[in-house]
Amino acid sequence: MRSDRPFDRGRLKGYMWECVILKLLRENEFLEVLVSDNIRIRQHRSHFLEIRGRGAWHQIDCCCDYDSFIPFINPIRLLGEVKFQHKPIEKYLIREFIGTIKDIQENYFISDDFSTSTERYTELGVFFSANSFSEEAEKLAFAHNVKTISYNNIAILEPLKKIVEETERNYLSARLCLSENNQSEFITLFRDILLRNEEAILKFKKHFRTPNGFEKVINSLLDKFYKIGANFVANSSGGAMMHFVGINTFPDELFGKTDTQPCQVFYQNSDLPNREYEFYLIFSEDQKKRKFYFSPPTSLRQAVFFGKKKAIDEKENIFRTLHTARKINGLTRSLVIKLDNDWLESVRS
């Protein structure tokens, strides 16, 4: 609520957005780490996980293990930082996160008889921002192999973000929700709410003494959330990681006999107040022309403003190949999405 400190209000929105991100990641074969061993992982409070680095323990917002194995690579563990703020993520926040990731990555040691060894992971740092990153922050993260995922200017997600803000501003007390005895309960109940748990809504209302209208705004949030028909995370050949979301189902049928499909990348005028362009991807052979929206790297956003030729060249640079994984008919598949060169040349000419 407005009487709370801005810093605490930002934390509260961050916790809610973190619950949204974890729900989407679960659909991409990332499973939240919940078990502590008190050697490398500890958990003093529910949902507040700390991982031991070389010099300190570090709290991680989203700690998830990837559910598939890649030969010659240790199991992948995603270490995610989540922020919900209006202004772009600045360089100092990336710098702090880089220090956290490196301290964790360097904390491996064994005794001569291997008695103190623990299972090894390939720790991947990912910074999730509800809005954008400054150009310097993005470059610094890229240089240190920290992935950045922005949800800025994606129309399908904007109503969801607005309701998160409205809920925090008008219906929740940060002082109550973030008190030491209540933080874990807040996150537990909010996650259950995202699962359409009616009992969780009633418990939440009672525990956090929400005013009239809370249930209506929460149902509106759920309606917006479940309009997301499909989402997938993909790495580009240019080294960028992007999260694609759409209101339609993923075109699994296109991958019935192949792991590779051509795609086309577009941008259009946005109806959002900032007047930036909105970007989306479609699969060339998809008869339904289902759109999957994403927030592009800064280089592509800038290229659009320099003209069509510059934008086409940057699309080719970033989207030459996308790699993603998806479970189709019960089997996890490694999929390749290639930029449609015939389409690209026709646009260029």
CSV table of C-alpha atoms in Angstrom, one decimal:
chain,number,residue,atom,x,y,z
A,1,MET,CA,0.0,0.0,0.0
A,2,ARG,CA,1.1,3.6,-0.5
A,3,SER,CA,1.9,4.1,3.2
A,4,ASP,CA,4.7,1.4,2.8
A,5,ARG,CA,8.3,2.3,1.9
A,6,PRO,CA,8.9,2.2,-1.8
A,7,PHE,CA,11.7,-0.3,-1.3
A,8,ASP,CA,9.4,-2.8,0.5
A,9,ARG,CA,6.7,-2.3,-2.1
A,10,GLY,CA,9.2,-3.2,-4.8
A,11,ARG,CA,10.2,-6.3,-2.9
A,12,LEU,CA,6.5,-7.4,-2.6
A,13,LYS,CA,5.9,-7.0,-6.3
A,14,GLY,CA,9.2,-8.9,-6.9
A,15,TYR,CA,7.9,-11.8,-4.8
A,16,MET,CA,4.7,-12.0,-6.8
A,17,TRP,CA,6.5,-11.8,-10.1
A,18,GLU,CA,8.9,-14.5,-8.9
A,19,CYS,CA,5.9,-16.8,-8.4
A,20,VAL,CA,4.8,-16.1,-12.0
A,21,ILE,CA,8.2,-16.8,-13.4
A,22,LEU,CA,8.6,-20.1,-11.5
A,23,LYS,CA,5.2,-21.2,-12.8
A,24,LEU,CA,6.3,-20.5,-16.4
A,25,LEU,CA,9.7,-22.2,-15.9
A,26,ARG,CA,8.0,-25.4,-14.6
A,27,GLU,CA,6.4,-25.7,-18.1
A,28,ASN,CA,9.9,-25.6,-19.6
A,29,GLU,CA,11.3,-28.6,-17.6
A,30,PHE,CA,12.9,-26.5,-14.8
A,31,LEU,CA,12.1,-28.0,-11.4
A,32,GLU,CA,12.4,-25.8,-8.3
A,33,VAL,CA,15.1,-27.0,-5.8
A,34,LEU,CA,13.3,-27.6,-2.5
A,35,VAL,CA,15.6,-30.0,-0.6
A,36,SER,CA,18.5,-28.6,1.5
A,37,ASP,CA,21.6,-30.6,2.5
A,38,ASN,CA,23.1,-28.0,4.8
A,39,ILE,CA,26.4,-28.4,3.0
A,40,ARG,CA,25.9,-26.4,-0.1
A,41,ILE,CA,22.2,-25.6,0.2
A,42,ARG,CA,20.3,-24.4,3.3
A,43,GLN,CA,16.8,-23.2,4.0
A,44,HIS,CA,16.0,-21.4,7.2
A,45,ARG,CA,12.6,-20.4,6.0
A,46,SER,CA,10.3,-22.0,3.5
A,47,HIS,CA,10.9,-20.7,-0.1
A,48,PHE,CA,14.0,-18.8,1.0
A,49,LEU,CA,16.9,-20.9,-0.4
A,50,GLU,CA,20.6,-20.0,0.2
A,51,ILE,CA,23.5,-21.6,-1.7
A,52,ARG,CA,27.0,-21.6,-0.3
A,53,GLY,CA,29.6,-19.8,-2.2
A,54,ARG,CA,33.4,-19.8,-1.7
A,55,GLY,CA,33.1,-16.8,0.7
A,56,ALA,CA,29.5,-16.5,1.8
A,57,TRP,CA,25.9,-17.9,1.7
A,58,HIS,CA,23.7,-16.3,-1.0
A,59,GLN,CA,19.9,-16.2,-1.2
A,60,ILE,CA,18.6,-17.1,-4.6
A,61,ASP,CA,15.2,-16.0,-5.9
A,62,CYS,CA,14.7,-18.9,-8.4
A,63,CYS,CA,16.8,-22.0,-8.0
A,64,CYS,CA,15.8,-24.6,-10.5
A,65,ASP,CA,17.3,-27.8,-11.9
A,66,TYR,CA,16.9,-28.6,-15.5
A,67,ASP,CA,15.0,-31.9,-15.9
A,68,SER,CA,17.1,-33.3,-18.8
A,69,PHE,CA,20.7,-34.4,-19.1
A,70,ILE,CA,23.1,-33.1,-21.7
A,71,PRO,CA,26.2,-35.4,-22.4
A,72,PHE,CA,29.5,-34.1,-21.1
A,73,ILE,CA,27.9,-31.3,-19.1
A,74,ASN,CA,27.2,-31.4,-15.4
A,75,PRO,CA,23.4,-31.2,-14.6
A,76,ILE,CA,22.2,-27.7,-15.2
A,77,ARG,CA,21.1,-25.6,-12.2
A,78,LEU,CA,19.5,-22.2,-12.9
A,79,LEU,CA,20.2,-19.5,-10.4
A,80,GLY,CA,17.7,-16.7,-11.1
A,81,GLU,CA,17.4,-13.2,-9.8
A,82,VAL,CA,14.0,-11.5,-10.2
A,83,LYS,CA,13.3,-7.8,-10.2
A,84,PHE,CA,10.0,-5.9,-10.7
A,85,GLN,CA,10.8,-2.2,-11.1
A,86,HIS,CA,9.7,0.4,-13.7
A,87,LYS,CA,13.1,1.8,-14.6
A,88,PRO,CA,15.6,-0.3,-16.5
A,89,ILE,CA,17.9,-2.7,-14.5
A,90,GLU,CA,21.2,-0.8,-14.1
A,91,LYS,CA,24.7,-2.0,-14.3
A,92,TYR,CA,25.3,-2.1,-10.5
A,93,LEU,CA,22.6,-4.8,-10.0
A,94,ILE,CA,24.2,-7.0,-12.7
A,95,ARG,CA,27.6,-6.4,-11.1
A,96,GLU,CA,26.3,-7.6,-7.8
A,97,PHE,CA,24.7,-10.7,-9.4
A,98,ILE,CA,27.9,-11.6,-11.2
A,99,GLY,CA,29.7,-11.6,-7.9
A,100,THR,CA,27.1,-13.9,-6.4
A,101,ILE,CA,27.3,-16.4,-9.3
A,102,LYS,CA,31.0,-16.5,-9.5
A,103,ASP,CA,31.3,-17.1,-5.7
A,104,ILE,CA,28.9,-20.0,-6.0
A,105,GLN,CA,30.6,-21.4,-9.1
A,106,GLU,CA,34.0,-21.4,-7.4
A,107,ASN,CA,32.9,-23.3,-4.2
A,108,TYR,CA,33.9,-26.8,-5.1
A,109,PHE,CA,36.4,-28.8,-3.1
A,110,ILE,CA,37.0,-32.4,-2.2
A,111,SER,CA,39.1,-34.4,0.3
A,112,ASP,CA,41.6,-37.0,-0.7
A,113,ASP,CA,39.1,-39.8,-0.2
A,114,PHE,CA,36.2,-37.8,-1.9
A,115,SER,CA,34.2,-38.0,1.4
A,116,THR,CA,33.2,-34.4,1.3
A,117,SER,CA,32.4,-34.2,-2.4
A,118,THR,CA,28.9,-33.2,-3.5
A,119,GLU,CA,27.1,-33.5,-6.7
A,120,ARG,CA,28.4,-31.0,-9.2
A,121,TYR,CA,26.3,-28.7,-11.3
A,122,THR,CA,26.7,-26.3,-14.2
A,123,GLU,CA,25.3,-23.2,-12.5
A,124,LEU,CA,23.7,-20.7,-14.9
A,125,GLY,CA,23.0,-17.2,-13.8
A,126,VAL,CA,19.8,-15.7,-15.2
A,127,PHE,CA,18.5,-12.2,-14.4
A,128,PHE,CA,14.7,-11.8,-14.9
A,129,SER,CA,13.3,-8.3,-15.2
A,130,ALA,CA,9.6,-7.4,-15.4
A,131,ASN,CA,10.7,-4.5,-17.5
A,132,SER,CA,13.9,-3.6,-19.3
A,133,PHE,CA,17.7,-3.5,-18.9
A,134,SER,CA,20.0,-0.6,-19.6
A,135,GLU,CA,22.4,-1.1,-22.5
A,136,GLU,CA,25.4,-1.2,-20.2
A,137,ALA,CA,23.8,-3.7,-17.9
A,138,GLU,CA,23.0,-6.0,-20.8
A,139,LYS,CA,26.5,-5.8,-22.2
A,140,LEU,CA,28.1,-6.5,-18.8
A,141,ALA,CA,25.8,-9.5,-18.2
A,142,PHE,CA,26.6,-10.9,-21.7
A,143,ALA,CA,30.4,-10.5,-21.1
A,144,HIS,CA,30.2,-12.6,-18.0
A,145,ASN,CA,27.8,-15.2,-19.4
A,146,VAL,CA,24.9,-14.1,-17.2
A,147,LYS,CA,21.6,-14.4,-19.2
A,148,THR,CA,19.1,-11.5,-19.1
A,149,ILE,CA,15.4,-12.0,-19.8
A,150,SER,CA,13.2,-9.0,-20.1
A,151,TYR,CA,9.4,-9.0,-20.2
A,152,ASN,CA,9.2,-5.4,-21.4
A,153,ASN,CA,6.6,-4.3,-23.9
A,154,ILE,CA,5.0,-7.7,-24.3
A,155,ALA,CA,1.3,-6.9,-24.7
A,156,ILE,CA,0.0,-10.3,-23.4
A,157,LEU,CA,2.0,-9.8,-20.2
A,158,GLU,CA,1.2,-6.0,-19.6
A,159,PRO,CA,-2.2,-6.6,-18.0
A,160,LEU,CA,-0.7,-9.2,-15.7
A,161,LYS,CA,2.0,-6.8,-14.6
A,162,LYS,CA,-0.6,-4.0,-14.0
A,163,ILE,CA,-2.7,-6.3,-11.8
A,164,VAL,CA,0.4,-7.3,-9.8
A,165,GLU,CA,1.0,-3.6,-9.2
A,166,GLU,CA,-2.7,-2.9,-8.4
A,167,THR,CA,-2.8,-5.7,-6.0
A,168,GLU,CA,0.3,-4.5,-4.2
A,169,ARG,CA,-0.8,-0.9,-4.2
A,170,ASN,CA,-4.4,-1.2,-3.1
A,171,TYR,CA,-4.8,-4.5,-1.3
A,172,LEU,CA,-1.6,-5.5,0.5
A,173,SER,CA,0.5,-4.1,3.3
A,174,ALA,CA,4.2,-4.7,2.7
A,175,ARG,CA,4.9,-4.3,6.4
A,176,LEU,CA,2.5,-7.2,7.1
A,177,CYS,CA,3.3,-9.4,4.2
A,178,LEU,CA,7.1,-9.0,4.6
A,179,SER,CA,7.4,-9.4,8.3
A,180,GLU,CA,9.7,-12.2,9.3
A,181,ASN,CA,6.8,-14.5,10.4
A,182,ASN,CA,4.8,-13.9,7.3
A,183,GLN,CA,7.1,-13.9,4.2
A,184,SER,CA,7.1,-17.7,3.8
A,185,GLU,CA,3.3,-17.9,4.3
A,186,PHE,CA,2.8,-15.0,1.7
A,187,ILE,CA,4.8,-16.8,-1.0
A,188,THR,CA,3.2,-20.2,-0.2
A,189,LEU,CA,-0.3,-18.9,-0.5
A,190,PHE,CA,0.3,-16.8,-3.5
A,191,ARG,CA,1.8,-19.7,-5.4
A,192,ASP,CA,-1.3,-21.8,-4.5
A,193,ILE,CA,-3.5,-18.9,-5.7
A,194,LEU,CA,-1.7,-19.2,-9.1
A,195,LEU,CA,-2.8,-22.8,-9.2
A,196,ARG,CA,-6.4,-21.6,-8.9
A,197,ASN,CA,-6.7,-22.9,-5.4
A,198,GLU,CA,-9.9,-21.3,-4.0
A,199,GLU,CA,-9.0,-22.3,-0.4
A,200,ALA,CA,-5.7,-20.5,-0.7
A,201,ILE,CA,-7.5,-17.3,-1.7
A,202,LEU,CA,-9.7,-17.5,1.4
A,203,LYS,CA,-6.7,-18.2,3.7
A,204,PHE,CA,-4.8,-15.3,2.1
A,205,LYS,CA,-7.6,-12.9,2.6
A,206,LYS,CA,-7.9,-13.8,6.3
A,207,HIS,CA,-4.2,-14.0,7.1
A,208,PHE,CA,-3.2,-10.7,5.4
A,209,ARG,CA,-6.5,-8.9,6.2
A,210,THR,CA,-7.1,-7.7,2.6
A,211,PRO,CA,-9.9,-5.1,2.0
A,212,ASN,CA,-13.0,-5.7,-0.1
A,213,GLY,CA,-12.4,-6.3,-3.8
A,214,PHE,CA,-9.3,-8.4,-3.3
A,215,GLU,CA,-10.9,-11.6,-4.6
A,216,LYS,CA,-12.1,-9.8,-7.7
A,217,VAL,CA,-8.7,-8.4,-8.6
A,218,ILE,CA,-7.1,-11.8,-7.9
A,219,ASN,CA,-9.6,-13.6,-10.3
A,220,SER,CA,-8.8,-11.0,-12.9
A,221,LEU,CA,-5.1,-11.8,-12.4
A,222,LEU,CA,-5.8,-15.5,-12.9
A,223,ASP,CA,-7.8,-14.8,-16.0
A,224,LYS,CA,-4.9,-12.9,-17.5
A,225,PHE,CA,-2.3,-15.5,-16.4
A,226,TYR,CA,-4.2,-18.4,-17.9
A,227,LYS,CA,-4.6,-16.6,-21.3
A,228,ILE,CA,-0.9,-17.6,-21.8
A,229,GLY,CA,-1.5,-20.6,-24.0
A,230,ALA,CA,2.2,-21.6,-24.4
A,231,ASN,CA,5.6,-20.3,-23.4
A,232,PHE,CA,9.1,-21.5,-24.3
A,233,VAL,CA,12.7,-20.3,-23.5
A,234,ALA,CA,15.2,-20.3,-26.3
A,235,ASN,CA,18.9,-19.5,-26.8
A,236,SER,CA,19.9,-17.8,-30.0
A,237,SER,CA,23.0,-18.5,-32.1
A,238,GLY,CA,24.0,-14.9,-31.1
A,239,GLY,CA,24.1,-15.8,-27.4
A,240,ALA,CA,20.9,-14.2,-26.3
A,241,MET,CA,18.2,-15.9,-24.2
A,242,MET,CA,14.6,-15.0,-24.8
A,243,HIS,CA,11.3,-16.1,-23.3
A,244,PHE,CA,8.5,-16.4,-25.9
A,245,VAL,CA,4.8,-16.3,-24.8
A,246,GLY,CA,1.6,-16.6,-26.8
A,247,ILE,CA,-2.1,-17.0,-26.3
A,248,ASN,CA,-2.2,-20.1,-28.5
A,249,THR,CA,-0.8,-23.6,-28.1
A,250,PHE,CA,2.7,-24.4,-29.3
A,251,PRO,CA,2.6,-26.0,-32.8
A,252,ASP,CA,3.8,-29.5,-31.7
A,253,GLU,CA,2.4,-31.0,-34.8
A,254,LEU,CA,5.1,-29.3,-36.9
A,255,PHE,CA,7.7,-31.3,-35.1
A,256,GLY,CA,6.1,-34.7,-35.7
A,257,LYS,CA,8.9,-35.9,-38.1
A,258,THR,CA,11.6,-33.4,-37.7
A,259,ASP,CA,13.4,-31.4,-34.9
A,260,THR,CA,13.9,-28.3,-37.1
A,261,GLN,CA,11.4,-25.7,-38.3
A,262,PRO,CA,11.9,-22.4,-40.1
A,263,CYS,CA,10.6,-19.2,-38.5
A,264,GLN,CA,9.9,-15.5,-39.3
A,265,VAL,CA,10.5,-12.6,-36.9
A,266,PHE,CA,8.3,-9.5,-37.1
A,267,TYR,CA,7.8,-6.2,-35.2
A,268,GLN,CA,4.7,-4.0,-35.2
A,269,ASN,CA,3.6,-0.7,-33.6
A,270,SER,CA,2.6,-1.2,-30.0
A,271,ASP,CA,-0.6,0.1,-28.4
A,272,LEU,CA,1.2,0.4,-25.1
A,273,PRO,CA,1.9,3.9,-23.6
A,274,ASN,CA,5.7,3.8,-24.3
A,275,ARG,CA,5.0,3.5,-28.0
A,276,GLU,CA,7.9,1.0,-28.5
A,277,TYR,CA,7.6,-1.8,-31.1
A,278,GLU,CA,6.3,-5.2,-30.2
A,279,PHE,CA,8.2,-8.2,-31.4
A,280,TYR,CA,6.9,-11.7,-32.2
A,281,LEU,CA,7.9,-14.9,-33.9
A,282,ILE,CA,5.8,-17.3,-36.1
A,283,PHE,CA,6.7,-20.6,-37.6
A,284,SER,CA,6.7,-20.4,-41.4
A,285,GLU,CA,4.8,-23.6,-41.9
A,286,ASP,CA,2.2,-22.9,-39.2
A,287,GLN,CA,-1.2,-22.5,-41.0
A,288,LYS,CA,-2.7,-20.9,-38.0
A,289,LYS,CA,0.1,-18.2,-37.9
A,290,ARG,CA,0.3,-18.4,-34.1
A,291,LYS,CA,2.3,-15.5,-32.7
A,292,PHE,CA,4.9,-15.9,-29.9
A,293,TYR,CA,5.9,-12.6,-28.4
A,294,PHE,CA,9.2,-11.7,-26.8
A,295,SER,CA,11.4,-8.8,-25.6
A,296,PRO,CA,14.4,-8.6,-27.9
A,297,PRO,CA,18.0,-7.8,-27.1
A,298,THR,CA,18.8,-4.0,-27.1
A,299,SER,CA,20.7,-4.3,-30.4
A,300,LEU,CA,17.5,-5.3,-32.3
A,301,ARG,CA,15.3,-2.6,-30.6
A,302,GLN,CA,17.9,0.0,-31.7
A,303,ALA,CA,18.3,-1.4,-35.2
A,304,VAL,CA,14.5,-1.0,-35.8
A,305,PHE,CA,14.9,2.8,-35.4
A,306,PHE,CA,17.7,2.9,-37.9
A,307,GLY,CA,15.6,1.5,-40.7
A,308,LYS,CA,14.4,-1.7,-42.3
A,309,LYS,CA,17.7,-2.8,-43.7
A,310,LYS,CA,19.5,-2.5,-40.4
A,311,ALA,CA,16.6,-4.4,-38.7
A,312,ILE,CA,16.8,-7.2,-41.2
A,313,ASP,CA,20.6,-7.6,-40.8
A,314,GLU,CA,20.2,-7.7,-37.0
A,315,LYS,CA,17.4,-10.3,-37.2
A,316,GLU,CA,19.8,-12.4,-39.3
A,317,ASN,CA,22.6,-11.9,-36.7
A,318,ILE,CA,20.5,-12.8,-33.7
A,319,PHE,CA,18.0,-15.4,-35.0
A,320,ARG,CA,20.0,-17.4,-37.4
A,321,THR,CA,19.3,-20.4,-35.1
A,322,LEU,CA,17.3,-20.8,-31.9
A,323,HIS,CA,17.6,-23.8,-29.6
A,324,THR,CA,14.9,-24.9,-27.3
A,325,ALA,CA,13.6,-28.0,-25.5
A,326,ARG,CA,10.0,-29.1,-25.3
A,327,LYS,CA,8.1,-32.2,-24.2
A,328,ILE,CA,6.0,-33.5,-27.1
A,329,ASN,CA,3.9,-36.6,-26.7
A,330,GLY,CA,5.6,-37.3,-23.4
A,331,LEU,CA,9.1,-37.1,-24.8
A,332,THR,CA,11.5,-34.2,-24.2
A,333,ARG,CA,12.8,-33.0,-27.5
A,334,SER,CA,15.7,-30.7,-28.5
A,335,LEU,CA,14.3,-28.4,-31.1
A,336,VAL,CA,16.0,-26.1,-33.6
A,337,ILE,CA,14.2,-23.1,-34.9
A,338,LYS,CA,16.0,-21.6,-37.9
A,339,LEU,CA,15.4,-18.2,-39.5
A,340,ASP,CA,13.6,-18.7,-42.8
A,341,ASN,CA,16.2,-17.6,-45.4
A,342,ASP,CA,13.8,-17.6,-48.3
A,343,TRP,CA,11.4,-15.3,-46.4
A,344,LEU,CA,14.3,-13.1,-45.3
A,345,GLU,CA,15.6,-12.6,-48.8
A,346,SER,CA,12.2,-11.8,-50.1
A,347,VAL,CA,11.8,-9.1,-47.4
A,348,ARG,CA,15.3,-7.8,-48.1
A,349,SER,CA,14.6,-7.5,-51.9
